[in-house]
Every structure is written in structure tokens, then in C-alpha cells.
GROMACS .gro file of N, CA, C and O in nm:
model
  404
    1MET      N    1   0.084  -0.118   0.000
    1MET     CA    2   0.000   0.000   0.000
    1MET      C    3   0.089   0.125   0.000
    1MET      O    4   0.165   0.146   0.094
    2PRO      N    5   0.083   0.208  -0.103
    2PRO     CA    6   0.167   0.328  -0.107
    2PRO      C    7   0.119   0.431  -0.005
    2PRO      O    8   0.000   0.446   0.020
    3VAL      N    9   0.215   0.500   0.052
    3VAL     CA   10   0.185   0.602   0.151
    3VAL      C   11   0.182   0.738   0.082
    3VAL      O   12   0.276   0.774   0.011
    4SER      N   13   0.074   0.811   0.102
    4SER     CA   14   0.064   0.942   0.040
    4SER      C   15   0.137   1.044   0.127
    4SER      O   16   0.137   1.034   0.250
    5PRO      N   17   0.201   1.144   0.066
    5PRO     CA   18   0.273   1.245   0.144
    5PRO      C   19   0.175   1.332   0.223
    5PRO      O   20   0.060   1.351   0.184
    6ILE      N   21   0.224   1.382   0.332
    6ILE     CA   22   0.143   1.470   0.417
    6ILE      C   23   0.145   1.610   0.356
    6ILE      O   24   0.250   1.664   0.323
    7ALA      N   25   0.026   1.667   0.342
    7ALA     CA   26   0.016   1.801   0.286
    7ALA      C   27   0.063   1.903   0.389
    7ALA      O   28   0.039   1.887   0.509
    8PRO      N   29   0.131   2.009   0.347
    8PRO     CA   30   0.177   2.110   0.441
    8PRO      C   31   0.059   2.186   0.502
    8PRO      O   32  -0.043   2.205   0.438
    9VAL      N   33   0.076   2.228   0.624
    9VAL     CA   34  -0.027   2.305   0.694
    9VAL      C   35  -0.014   2.450   0.652
    9VAL      O   36   0.095   2.508   0.653
   10GLN      N   37  -0.125   2.509   0.615
   10GLN     CA   38  -0.123   2.649   0.576
   10GLN      C   39  -0.112   2.734   0.701
   10GLN      O   40  -0.174   2.706   0.802
   11GLY      N   41  -0.034   2.841   0.692
   11GLY     CA   42  -0.013   2.929   0.806
   11GLY      C   43  -0.131   3.018   0.834
   11GLY      O   44  -0.225   3.030   0.756
   12VAL      N   45  -0.127   3.081   0.949
   12VAL     CA   46  -0.232   3.172   0.990
   12VAL      C   47  -0.212   3.308   0.926
   12VAL      O   48  -0.306   3.377   0.891
   13LEU      N   49  -0.086   3.345   0.909
   13LEU     CA   50  -0.056   3.478   0.857
   13LEU      C   51  -0.063   3.480   0.705
   13LEU      O   52  -0.040   3.378   0.640
   14PRO      N   53  -0.093   3.595   0.646
   14PRO     CA   54  -0.095   3.605   0.502
   14PRO      C   55   0.043   3.578   0.442
   14PRO      O   56   0.143   3.596   0.509
   15SER      N   57   0.045   3.538   0.318
   15SER     CA   58   0.171   3.500   0.255
   15SER      C   59   0.268   3.617   0.242
   15SER      O   60   0.388   3.598   0.247
   16ASN      N   61   0.219   3.741   0.231
   16ASN     CA   62   0.311   3.854   0.218
   16ASN      C   63   0.384   3.880   0.349
   16ASN      O   64   0.492   3.935   0.350
   17PHE      N   65   0.329   3.838   0.463
   17PHE     CA   66   0.397   3.855   0.590
   17PHE      C   67   0.511   3.756   0.603
   17PHE      O   68   0.618   3.787   0.649
   18ALA      N   69   0.486   3.632   0.562
   18ALA     CA   70   0.587   3.528   0.572
   18ALA      C   71   0.708   3.560   0.485
   18ALA      O   72   0.820   3.528   0.520
   19SER      N   73   0.687   3.624   0.372
   19SER     CA   74   0.798   3.657   0.285
   19SER      C   75   0.869   3.785   0.326
   19SER      O   76   0.972   3.819   0.271
   20GLY      N   77   0.814   3.856   0.422
   20GLY     CA   78   0.876   3.978   0.469
   20GLY      C   79   0.832   4.101   0.393
   20GLY      O   80   0.874   4.212   0.422
   21ALA      N   81   0.743   4.086   0.296
   21ALA     CA   82   0.700   4.199   0.215
   21ALA      C   83   0.621   4.301   0.295
   21ALA      O   84   0.635   4.420   0.276
   22GLY      N   85   0.539   4.255   0.389
   22GLY     CA   86   0.457   4.347   0.467
   22GLY      C   87   0.511   4.372   0.606
   22GLY      O   88   0.447   4.435   0.687
   23ALA      N   89   0.631   4.322   0.635
   23ALA     CA   90   0.684   4.332   0.770
   23ALA      C   91   0.714   4.476   0.808
   23ALA      O   92   0.681   4.519   0.917
   24VAL      N   93   0.778   4.552   0.720
   24VAL     CA   94   0.811   4.691   0.750
   24VAL      C   95   0.761   4.775   0.634
   24VAL      O   96   0.822   4.778   0.529
   25SER      N   97   0.648   4.842   0.654
   25SER     CA   98   0.594   4.922   0.544
   25SER      C   99   0.585   5.069   0.580
   25SER      O  100   0.543   5.148   0.500
   26GLY      N  101   0.619   5.104   0.700
   26GLY     CA  102   0.612   5.244   0.739
   26GLY      C  103   0.573   5.256   0.885
   26GLY      O  104   0.558   5.158   0.956
   27THR      N  105   0.555   5.379   0.926
   27THR     CA  106   0.523   5.402   1.067
   27THR      C  107   0.376   5.428   1.090
   27THR      O  108   0.336   5.455   1.202
   28ASP      N  109   0.296   5.421   0.985
   28ASP     CA  110   0.153   5.449   1.001
   28ASP      C  111   0.073   5.329   1.049
   28ASP      O  112  -0.045   5.342   1.080
   29GLY      N  113   0.133   5.212   1.059
   29GLY     CA  114   0.064   5.094   1.108
   29GLY      C  115  -0.018   5.020   1.004
   29GLY      O  116  -0.088   4.925   1.037
   30SER      N  117  -0.012   5.063   0.879
   30SER     CA  118  -0.093   4.998   0.777
   30SER      C  119  -0.049   4.854   0.752
   30SER      O  120  -0.133   4.768   0.723
   31GLY      N  121   0.080   4.825   0.763
   31GLY     CA  122   0.128   4.689   0.744
   31GLY      C  123   0.076   4.597   0.853
   31GLY      O  124   0.035   4.484   0.827
   32PHE      N  125   0.077   4.646   0.976
   32PHE     CA  126   0.026   4.567   1.089
   32PHE      C  127  -0.123   4.545   1.073
   32PHE      O  128  -0.173   4.434   1.095
   33ALA      N  129  -0.195   4.650   1.034
   33ALA     CA  130  -0.341   4.638   1.016
   33ALA      C  131  -0.374   4.539   0.905
   33ALA      O  132  -0.466   4.458   0.920
   34SER      N  133  -0.301   4.544   0.795
   34SER     CA  134  -0.330   4.452   0.685
   34SER      C  135  -0.295   4.308   0.723
   34SER      O  136  -0.365   4.214   0.682
   35THR      N  137  -0.192   4.288   0.804
   35THR     CA  138  -0.157   4.155   0.851
   35THR      C  139  -0.266   4.100   0.940
   35THR      O  140  -0.307   3.984   0.926
   36LEU      N  141  -0.316   4.181   1.033
   36LEU     CA  142  -0.424   4.135   1.120
   36LEU      C  143  -0.552   4.109   1.042
   36LEU      O  144  -0.623   4.011   1.068
   37THR      N  145  -0.581   4.195   0.945
   37THR     CA  146  -0.700   4.174   0.862
   37THR      C  147  -0.689   4.043   0.784
   37THR      O  148  -0.785   3.966   0.777
   38GLY      N  149  -0.573   4.017   0.730
   38GLY     CA  150  -0.551   3.891   0.657
   38GLY      C  151  -0.564   3.770   0.747
   38GLY      O  152  -0.620   3.668   0.708
   39ALA      N  153  -0.515   3.781   0.870
   39ALA     CA  154  -0.525   3.670   0.965
   39ALA      C  155  -0.670   3.644   1.003
   39ALA      O  156  -0.713   3.528   1.013
   40VAL      N  157  -0.748   3.749   1.023
   40VAL     CA  158  -0.890   3.733   1.057
   40VAL      C  159  -0.966   3.674   0.939
   40VAL      O  160  -1.051   3.586   0.956
   41ASP      N  161  -0.935   3.721   0.819
   41ASP     CA  162  -1.000   3.665   0.699
   41ASP      C  163  -0.968   3.516   0.685
   41ASP      O  164  -1.055   3.435   0.651
   42ASN      N  165  -0.843   3.480   0.711
   42ASN     CA  166  -0.802   3.340   0.704
   42ASN      C  167  -0.876   3.258   0.809
   42ASN      O  168  -0.920   3.146   0.782
   43LEU      N  169  -0.892   3.312   0.929
   43LEU     CA  170  -0.966   3.243   1.035
   43LEU      C  171  -1.110   3.221   0.993
   43LEU      O  172  -1.165   3.111   1.012
   44GLN      N  173  -1.173   3.321   0.935
   44GLN     CA  174  -1.311   3.306   0.890
   44GLN      C  175  -1.323   3.199   0.783
   44GLN      O  176  -1.418   3.120   0.782
   45GLN      N  177  -1.226   3.193   0.693
   45GLN     CA  178  -1.226   3.091   0.587
   45GLN      C  179  -1.209   2.952   0.646
   45GLN      O  180  -1.277   2.857   0.607
   46LEU      N  181  -1.119   2.937   0.744
   46LEU     CA  182  -1.098   2.808   0.809
   46LEU      C  183  -1.224   2.763   0.883
   46LEU      O  184  -1.262   2.646   0.877
   47GLN      N  185  -1.290   2.856   0.950
   47GLN     CA  186  -1.413   2.821   1.022
   47GLN      C  187  -1.525   2.783   0.926
   47GLN      O  188  -1.602   2.691   0.953
   48SER      N  189  -1.533   2.852   0.814
   48SER     CA  190  -1.634   2.820   0.714
   48SER      C  191  -1.611   2.680   0.656
   48SER      O  192  -1.705   2.601   0.642
   49THR      N  193  -1.487   2.649   0.623
   49THR     CA  194  -1.454   2.517   0.570
   49THR      C  195  -1.485   2.409   0.673
   49THR      O  196  -1.543   2.305   0.639
   50SER      N  197  -1.450   2.435   0.798
   50SER     CA  198  -1.477   2.340   0.905
   50SER      C  199  -1.627   2.315   0.920
   50SER      O  200  -1.671   2.200   0.935
   51LYS      N  201  -1.704   2.421   0.914
   51LYS     CA  202  -1.850   2.407   0.928
   51LYS      C  203  -1.908   2.327   0.812
   51LYS      O  204  -1.993   2.239   0.832
   52GLU      N  205  -1.864   2.357   0.690
   52GLU     CA  206  -1.914   2.284   0.572
   52GLU      C  207  -1.882   2.135   0.581
   52GLU      O  208  -1.967   2.050   0.552
   53LEU      N  209  -1.759   2.102   0.622
   53LEU     CA  210  -1.720   1.961   0.633
   53LEU      C  211  -1.794   1.893   0.747
   53LEU      O  212  -1.829   1.774   0.737
   54ALA      N  213  -1.821   1.965   0.856
   54ALA     CA  214  -1.897   1.907   0.967
   54ALA      C  215  -2.040   1.876   0.924
   54ALA      O  216  -2.094   1.770   0.958
   55VAL      N  217  -2.100   1.966   0.848
   55VAL     CA  218  -2.235   1.941   0.799
   55VAL      C  219  -2.235   1.821   0.704
   55VAL      O  220  -2.324   1.736   0.711
   56SER      N  221  -2.135   1.812   0.619
   56SER     CA  222  -2.124   1.697   0.528
   56SER      C  223  -2.107   1.567   0.606
   56SER      O  224  -2.163   1.464   0.569
   57ALA      N  225  -2.030   1.573   0.715
   57ALA     CA  226  -2.009   1.452   0.795
   57ALA      C  227  -2.138   1.408   0.864
   57ALA      O  228  -2.169   1.289   0.869
   58VAL      N  229  -2.215   1.504   0.913
   58VAL     CA  230  -2.339   1.471   0.984
   58VAL      C  231  -2.444   1.416   0.888
   58VAL      O  232  -2.519   1.324   0.922
   59THR      N  233  -2.449   1.470   0.768
   59THR     CA  234  -2.549   1.425   0.671
   59THR      C  235  -2.507   1.298   0.598
   59THR      O  236  -2.586   1.241   0.524
   60GLY      N  237  -2.383   1.254   0.617
   60GLY     CA  238  -2.337   1.131   0.554
   60GLY      C  239  -2.280   1.151   0.416
   60GLY      O  240  -2.256   1.053   0.345
   61ASP      N  241  -2.258   1.274   0.374
   61ASP     CA  242  -2.204   1.302   0.240
   61ASP      C  243  -2.052   1.306   0.236
   61ASP      O  244  -1.994   1.323   0.129
   62LEU      N  245  -1.987   1.291   0.349
   62LEU     CA  246  -1.842   1.301   0.356
   62LEU      C  247  -1.780   1.162   0.348
   62LEU      O  248  -1.816   1.073   0.424
   63SER      N  249  -1.687   1.146   0.255
   63SER     CA  250  -1.624   1.015   0.238
   63SER      C  251  -1.500   0.999   0.326
   63SER      O  252  -1.462   0.888   0.359
   64ASP      N  253  -1.437   1.110   0.365
   64ASP     CA  254  -1.315   1.102   0.446
   64ASP      C  255  -1.331   1.190   0.569
   64ASP      O  256  -1.322   1.312   0.562
   65ILE      N  257  -1.353   1.128   0.684
   65ILE     CA  258  -1.376   1.202   0.808
   65ILE      C  259  -1.249   1.273   0.856
   65ILE      O  260  -1.256   1.370   0.930
   66HIS      N  261  -1.134   1.229   0.808
   66HIS     CA  262  -1.009   1.291   0.850
   66HIS      C  263  -1.002   1.437   0.807
   66HIS      O  264  -0.950   1.521   0.880
   67ASN      N  265  -1.053   1.466   0.688
   67ASN     CA  266  -1.054   1.606   0.642
   67ASN      C  267  -1.137   1.695   0.734
   67ASN      O  268  -1.098   1.807   0.765
   68ALA      N  269  -1.250   1.646   0.779
   68ALA     CA  270  -1.335   1.723   0.870
   68ALA      C  271  -1.266   1.743   1.004
   68ALA      O  272  -1.272   1.852   1.062
   69THR      N  273  -1.201   1.639   1.053
   69THR     CA  274  -1.130   1.648   1.181
   69THR      C  275  -1.015   1.747   1.172
   69THR      O  276  -0.996   1.830   1.262
   70LEU      N  277  -0.939   1.740   1.065
   70LEU     CA  278  -0.827   1.834   1.047
   70LEU      C  279  -0.875   1.977   1.033
   70LEU      O  280  -0.817   2.070   1.091
   71ALA      N  281  -0.980   1.999   0.957
   71ALA     CA  282  -1.033   2.133   0.939
   71ALA      C  283  -1.084   2.190   1.071
   71ALA      O  284  -1.061   2.307   1.102
   72SER      N  285  -1.149   2.107   1.150
   72SER     CA  286  -1.198   2.150   1.280
   72SER      C  287  -1.083   2.186   1.373
   72SER      O  288  -1.087   2.289   1.442
   73SER      N  289  -0.980   2.104   1.375
   73SER     CA  290  -0.863   2.131   1.460
   73SER      C  291  -0.792   2.258   1.416
   73SER      O  292  -0.750   2.339   1.500
   74ARG      N  293  -0.776   2.277   1.286
   74ARG     CA  294  -0.710   2.399   1.237
   74ARG      C  295  -0.788   2.524   1.277
   74ARG      O  296  -0.730   2.623   1.321
   75ALA      N  297  -0.919   2.518   1.262
   75ALA     CA  298  -1.001   2.634   1.298
   75ALA      C  299  -0.993   2.662   1.447
   75ALA      O  300  -0.982   2.777   1.489
   76GLN      N  301  -0.995   2.559   1.529
   76GLN     CA  302  -0.989   2.576   1.674
   76GLN      C  303  -0.855   2.634   1.718
   76GLN      O  304  -0.850   2.729   1.797
   77ILE      N  305  -0.747   2.580   1.666
   77ILE     CA  306  -0.613   2.628   1.704
   77ILE      C  307  -0.591   2.771   1.656
   77ILE      O  308  -0.534   2.854   1.727
   78THR      N  309  -0.638   2.802   1.537
   78THR     CA  310  -0.625   2.937   1.484
   78THR      C  311  -0.705   3.036   1.567
   78THR      O  312  -0.658   3.147   1.595
   79LEU      N  313  -0.824   2.998   1.609
   79LEU     CA  314  -0.905   3.085   1.694
   79LEU      C  315  -0.836   3.109   1.828
   79LEU      O  316  -0.833   3.222   1.877
   80GLU      N  317  -0.778   3.005   1.886
   80GLU     CA  318  -0.705   3.021   2.012
   80GLU      C  319  -0.585   3.113   1.994
   80GLU      O  320  -0.556   3.196   2.081
   81LEU      N  321  -0.516   3.101   1.881
   81LEU     CA  322  -0.402   3.189   1.853
   81LEU      C  323  -0.447   3.334   1.840
   81LEU      O  324  -0.385   3.425   1.897
   82MET      N  325  -0.555   3.356   1.768
   82MET     CA  326  -0.605   3.494   1.751
   82MET      C  327  -0.649   3.553   1.884
   82MET      O  328  -0.626   3.671   1.911
   83ALA      N  329  -0.712   3.473   1.970
   83ALA     CA  330  -0.753   3.521   2.101
   83ALA      C  331  -0.631   3.557   2.186
   83ALA      O  332  -0.632   3.658   2.257
   84THR      N  333  -0.526   3.477   2.177
   84THR     CA  334  -0.404   3.506   2.252
   84THR      C  335  -0.338   3.633   2.202
   84THR      O  336  -0.293   3.716   2.283
   85VAL      N  337  -0.333   3.652   2.071
   85VAL     CA  338  -0.276   3.775   2.015
   85VAL      C  339  -0.357   3.896   2.060
   85VAL      O  340  -0.301   3.999   2.098
   86ARG      N  341  -0.490   3.884   2.057
   86ARG     CA  342  -0.576   3.993   2.104
   86ARG      C  343  -0.549   4.025   2.251
   86ARG      O  344  -0.533   4.141   2.289
   87ASN      N  345  -0.541   3.922   2.334
   87ASN     CA  346  -0.517   3.943   2.476
   87ASN      C  347  -0.382   4.009   2.501
   87ASN      O  348  -0.370   4.097   2.587
   88LYS      N  349  -0.280   3.968   2.428
   88LYS     CA  350  -0.147   4.029   2.443
   88LYS      C  351  -0.150   4.175   2.399
   88LYS      O  352  -0.085   4.260   2.459
   89GLY      N  353  -0.225   4.205   2.294
   89GLY     CA  354  -0.238   4.343   2.250
   89GLY      C  355  -0.307   4.430   2.354
   89GLY      O  356  -0.265   4.543   2.380
   90VAL      N  357  -0.413   4.378   2.414
   90VAL     CA  358  -0.484   4.452   2.519
   90VAL      C  359  -0.393   4.471   2.639
   90VAL      O  360  -0.389   4.580   2.699
   91ASP      N  361  -0.318   4.367   2.677
   91ASP     CA  362  -0.225   4.379   2.789
   91ASP      C  363  -0.118   4.485   2.761
   91ASP      O  364  -0.083   4.563   2.851
   92ALA      N  365  -0.066   4.487   2.638
   92ALA     CA  366   0.034   4.587   2.602
   92ALA      C  367  -0.024   4.728   2.608
   92ALA      O  368   0.039   4.821   2.659
   93PHE      N  369  -0.146   4.744   2.557
   93PHE     CA  370  -0.211   4.875   2.564
   93PHE      C  371  -0.231   4.919   2.707
   93PHE      O  372  -0.204   5.034   2.743
   94ASN      N  373  -0.279   4.828   2.792
   94ASN     CA  374  -0.299   4.862   2.934
   94ASN      C  375  -0.169   4.898   3.002
   94ASN      O  376  -0.165   4.989   3.086
   95GLU      N  377  -0.062   4.830   2.969
   95GLU     CA  378   0.069   4.861   3.027
   95GLU      C  379   0.118   4.999   2.984
   95GLU      O  380   0.170   5.075   3.064
   96ILE      N  381   0.097   5.033   2.859
   96ILE     CA  382   0.135   5.167   2.811
   96ILE      C  383   0.053   5.274   2.882
   96ILE      O  384   0.107   5.377   2.923
   97MET      N  385  -0.075   5.250   2.898
   97MET     CA  386  -0.160   5.346   2.968
   97MET      C  387  -0.119   5.360   3.115
   97MET      O  388  -0.120   5.467   3.171
   98ARG      N  389  -0.079   5.250   3.176
   98ARG     CA  390  -0.034   5.253   3.315
   98ARG      C  391   0.095   5.332   3.330
   98ARG      O  392   0.115   5.407   3.425
   99MET      N  393   0.184   5.320   3.231
   99MET     CA  394   0.311   5.392   3.237
   99MET      C  395   0.290   5.543   3.219
   99MET      O  396   0.368   5.623   3.274
  100GLN      N  397   0.188   5.583   3.147
  100GLN     CA  398   0.162   5.725   3.124
  100GLN      C  399   0.094   5.792   3.243
  100GLN      O  400   0.098   5.911   3.256
  101ALA      N  401   0.031   5.714   3.329
  101ALA     CA  402  -0.043   5.771   3.441
  101ALA      C  403   0.046   5.814   3.554
  101ALA      O  404   0.155   5.786   3.572
   0.00000   0.00000   0.00000
């Protein structure tokens, strides 16, 4: 039985961030904003795919349950990552406000 290669996991960040193209775009914060927007869009796409595969699994239209399980795990881990990034951002903002007081 031949073994199929494992497909690479797609990252959370947009491809322009990984290549360094959007890493330093200026001091106006537009690069950071576009990176976060891309990450949120990617999260929404992962959640949509997970939901579609879950519905297919429940209705019996899914031939490979592994795809649904992987999509669900990716969406969950990505959501946890985004929540952690949000919390760290809020903590940083609160620390800056505390230092100014």
C-alpha cells in the first residue's frame, strides 16, 4: 500500500507577511493592520470550511472524516491563537496606559 505524502499546513498569517514583504511598510501601522486583517480573513475561511465539512459529515455526504477532523482542529487552534494575540495586544495597551499615568 503506497503512503501518500502529508500536505503542508497552511499558516495563519498572510503569505506577504511570511515573505517579509509586509513586515516593515512604514510608521503608520498599515502593514500591521493589513496583517491582522488577513489573519482574521483566514480564520473566517478556516471556520467556514470546518463548518461545511462538519455538515457533510453529519449528513453522511463526507467520504473522508479525516478532512473534517483536520479542518476543525485547524479552525480551533487558529481561533485560540487569535484570542491570545488579542489578549497580548490589550495587555500591552494597558501597560502603556499605566506607564503614562
